[in-house]
PDB file of C-alpha atoms in Angstrom:
ATOM      1  CA  MET A   1      23.126   4.109  25.615  1.00  0.00           C
ATOM      2  CA  GLY A   2      22.519   6.096  22.443  1.00  0.00           C
ATOM      3  CA  GLY A   3      24.871   3.801  20.515  1.00  0.00           C
ATOM      4  CA  GLY A   4      22.808   0.787  21.542  1.00  0.00           C
ATOM      5  CA  VAL A   5      19.605   2.315  20.215  1.00  0.00           C
ATOM      6  CA  ALA A   6      21.338   3.415  17.019  1.00  0.00           C
ATOM      7  CA  GLY A   7      22.857  -0.055  16.636  1.00  0.00           C
ATOM      8  CA  LEU A   8      19.469  -1.680  17.110  1.00  0.00           C
ATOM      9  CA  GLY A   9      17.936   0.655  14.522  1.00  0.00           C
ATOM     10  CA  LEU A  10      20.723  -0.150  12.078  1.00  0.00           C
ATOM     11  CA  ALA A  11      20.279  -3.900  12.663  1.00  0.00           C
ATOM     12  CA  LEU A  12      16.533  -3.609  12.055  1.00  0.00           C
ATOM     13  CA  TRP A  13      17.090  -1.568   8.897  1.00  0.00           C
ATOM     14  CA  LEU A  14      19.639  -4.102   7.599  1.00  0.00           C
ATOM     15  CA  ALA A  15      17.225  -6.986   8.276  1.00  0.00           C
ATOM     16  CA  VAL A  16      14.443  -5.260   6.334  1.00  0.00           C
ATOM     17  CA  ALA A  17      16.811  -4.241   3.539  1.00  0.00           C
ATOM     18  CA  ALA A  18      18.037  -7.833   3.258  1.00  0.00           C
ATOM     19  CA  GLY A  19      14.476  -9.085   2.955  1.00  0.00           C
ATOM     20  CA  ALA A  20      14.463 -10.883   6.289  1.00  0.00           C
ATOM     21  CA  GLY A  21      10.758 -11.682   6.484  1.00  0.00           C
ATOM     22  CA  ASP A  22       9.095 -14.279   8.692  1.00  0.00           C
ATOM     23  CA  ALA A  23       7.886 -17.219   6.585  1.00  0.00           C
ATOM     24  CA  ALA A  24       5.418 -18.349   9.281  1.00  0.00           C
ATOM     25  CA  GLN A  25       3.791 -14.911   9.263  1.00  0.00           C
ATOM     26  CA  GLY A  26       3.968 -14.908   5.470  1.00  0.00           C
ATOM     27  CA  LYS A  27       1.903 -18.095   5.401  1.00  0.00           C
ATOM     28  CA  LYS A  28      -0.831 -16.185   7.254  1.00  0.00           C
ATOM     29  CA  VAL A  29      -0.564 -13.290   4.782  1.00  0.00           C
ATOM     30  CA  PHE A  30      -0.828 -15.818   1.930  1.00  0.00           C
ATOM     31  CA  GLU A  31      -4.372 -16.686   3.087  1.00  0.00           C
ATOM     32  CA  GLN A  32      -5.438 -13.523   1.207  1.00  0.00           C
ATOM     33  CA  CYS A  33      -3.823 -14.951  -1.937  1.00  0.00           C
ATOM     34  CA  SER A  34      -5.170 -18.498  -1.654  1.00  0.00           C
ATOM     35  CA  PRO A  35      -8.528 -17.907  -3.375  1.00  0.00           C
ATOM     36  CA  CYS A  36      -6.563 -17.430  -6.610  1.00  0.00           C
ATOM     37  CA  HIS A  37      -3.156 -19.035  -5.994  1.00  0.00           C
ATOM     38  CA  ARG A  38      -2.202 -22.484  -4.733  1.00  0.00           C
ATOM     39  CA  ALA A  39       0.815 -22.989  -2.497  1.00  0.00           C
ATOM     40  CA  ASP A  40       0.845 -26.773  -2.873  1.00  0.00           C
ATOM     41  CA  SER A  41       0.850 -26.960  -6.666  1.00  0.00           C
ATOM     42  CA  ALA A  42       2.274 -25.273  -9.732  1.00  0.00           C
ATOM     43  CA  GLU A  43      -1.007 -25.926 -11.567  1.00  0.00           C
ATOM     44  CA  ARG A  44      -3.020 -22.918 -12.596  1.00  0.00           C
ATOM     45  CA  GLY A  45      -6.281 -22.085 -10.865  1.00  0.00           C
ATOM     46  CA  VAL A  46      -7.684 -18.573 -11.143  1.00  0.00           C
ATOM     47  CA  GLY A  47      -4.043 -17.488 -11.020  1.00  0.00           C
ATOM     48  CA  PRO A  48      -0.837 -19.467 -11.334  1.00  0.00           C
ATOM     49  CA  GLY A  49       0.077 -22.057  -8.730  1.00  0.00           C
ATOM     50  CA  LEU A  50       3.063 -20.823  -6.747  1.00  0.00           C
ATOM     51  CA  LYS A  51       4.759 -24.026  -5.612  1.00  0.00           C
ATOM     52  CA  GLY A  52       8.407 -23.786  -6.633  1.00  0.00           C
ATOM     53  CA  LEU A  53       8.055 -20.125  -7.628  1.00  0.00           C
ATOM     54  CA  PHE A  54      11.634 -19.167  -6.741  1.00  0.00           C
ATOM     55  CA  LYS A  55      12.985 -22.228  -8.573  1.00  0.00           C
ATOM     56  CA  ARG A  56      11.454 -21.095 -11.863  1.00  0.00           C
ATOM     57  CA  ALA A  57      13.383 -19.162 -14.482  1.00  0.00           C
ATOM     58  CA  ARG A  58      10.619 -16.701 -15.415  1.00  0.00           C
ATOM     59  CA  LEU A  59       7.394 -15.189 -14.174  1.00  0.00           C
ATOM     60  CA  SER A  60       4.346 -15.318 -16.435  1.00  0.00           C
ATOM     61  CA  ASN A  61       5.174 -11.761 -17.575  1.00  0.00           C
ATOM     62  CA  GLY A  62       8.517 -13.021 -18.897  1.00  0.00           C
ATOM     63  CA  LYS A  63      10.662 -11.352 -16.228  1.00  0.00           C
ATOM     64  CA  ARG A  64      13.250 -13.343 -14.302  1.00  0.00           C
ATOM     65  CA  VAL A  65      12.136 -14.686 -10.925  1.00  0.00           C
ATOM     66  CA  THR A  66      13.898 -12.416  -8.473  1.00  0.00           C
ATOM     67  CA  GLU A  67      12.748 -11.043  -5.160  1.00  0.00           C
ATOM     68  CA  ALA A  68      12.502  -7.560  -6.699  1.00  0.00           C
ATOM     69  CA  ASN A  69      10.379  -8.765  -9.641  1.00  0.00           C
ATOM     70  CA  VAL A  70       8.055 -10.829  -7.433  1.00  0.00           C
ATOM     71  CA  ARG A  71       7.668  -7.872  -5.049  1.00  0.00           C
ATOM     72  CA  ALA A  72       6.877  -5.589  -8.009  1.00  0.00           C
ATOM     73  CA  TRP A  73       4.217  -8.027  -9.245  1.00  0.00           C
ATOM     74  CA  ILE A  74       2.646  -8.179  -5.755  1.00  0.00           C
ATOM     75  CA  GLU A  75       2.677  -4.401  -5.470  1.00  0.00           C
ATOM     76  CA  GLU A  76       1.557  -3.476  -8.975  1.00  0.00           C
ATOM     77  CA  GLY A  77      -0.493  -6.525  -9.973  1.00  0.00           C
ATOM     78  CA  GLY A  78      -1.013  -7.292 -13.622  1.00  0.00           C
ATOM     79  CA  ASN A  79      -2.537  -9.851 -15.959  1.00  0.00           C
ATOM     80  CA  GLY A  80      -5.780  -9.859 -13.975  1.00  0.00           C
ATOM     81  CA  MET A  81      -4.195  -9.709 -10.517  1.00  0.00           C
ATOM     82  CA  PRO A  82      -5.028  -6.628  -8.441  1.00  0.00           C
ATOM     83  CA  ALA A  83      -2.290  -4.459  -6.950  1.00  0.00           C
ATOM     84  CA  PHE A  84      -1.510  -5.035  -3.269  1.00  0.00           C
ATOM     85  CA  LYS A  85       0.819  -2.058  -2.856  1.00  0.00           C
ATOM     86  CA  ASP A  86      -1.571  -0.245  -0.542  1.00  0.00           C
ATOM     87  CA  VAL A  87      -3.205  -3.395   0.893  1.00  0.00           C
ATOM     88  CA  LEU A  88      -0.157  -5.041   2.472  1.00  0.00           C
ATOM     89  CA  SER A  89       2.303  -3.333   4.796  1.00  0.00           C
ATOM     90  CA  GLY A  90       6.022  -3.461   4.085  1.00  0.00           C
ATOM     91  CA  ALA A  91       6.471  -6.109   6.803  1.00  0.00           C
ATOM     92  CA  GLU A  92       3.626  -8.201   5.359  1.00  0.00           C
ATOM     93  CA  LYS A  93       5.265  -8.101   1.924  1.00  0.00           C
ATOM     94  CA  GLU A  94       8.603  -9.191   3.422  1.00  0.00           C
ATOM     95  CA  ASP A  95       6.864 -12.023   5.286  1.00  0.00           C
ATOM     96  CA  LEU A  96       4.980 -13.079   2.151  1.00  0.00           C
ATOM     97  CA  LEU A  97       8.189 -13.139   0.099  1.00  0.00           C
ATOM     98  CA  ALA A  98       9.885 -15.236   2.793  1.00  0.00           C
ATOM     99  CA  TYR A  99       6.981 -17.693   2.648  1.00  0.00           C
ATOM    100  CA  LEU A 100       6.939 -17.848  -1.152  1.00  0.00           C
ATOM    101  CA  LYS A 101      10.630 -18.793  -1.059  1.00  0.00           C
ATOM    102  CA  THR A 102       9.722 -21.883   0.998  1.00  0.00           C
ATOM    103  CA  LEU A 103       7.272 -23.245  -1.563  1.00  0.00           C
TER     104      LEU A 103
END
């Protein structure tokens, strides 16, 4: 029985470590972002449009578009965007990243 619980914990840890967020939940999290960012366009509003974000070569700060760099931007903010490190839970960030990958 203990092995089953340990196995389940390991599976959950691996899913989180691999960035296995829920895009449908991430779309709900994105509602907090939508006053400044558009999901349906790459055109700039208050902030950059995010359609095709993970197909781009670079973020507006010049860094490559990687999951780690997008997560860092969400957490730390920058260029007028507030930090969401303490606003979003770890699961919400994973869900948001999963959603952003679908745009």
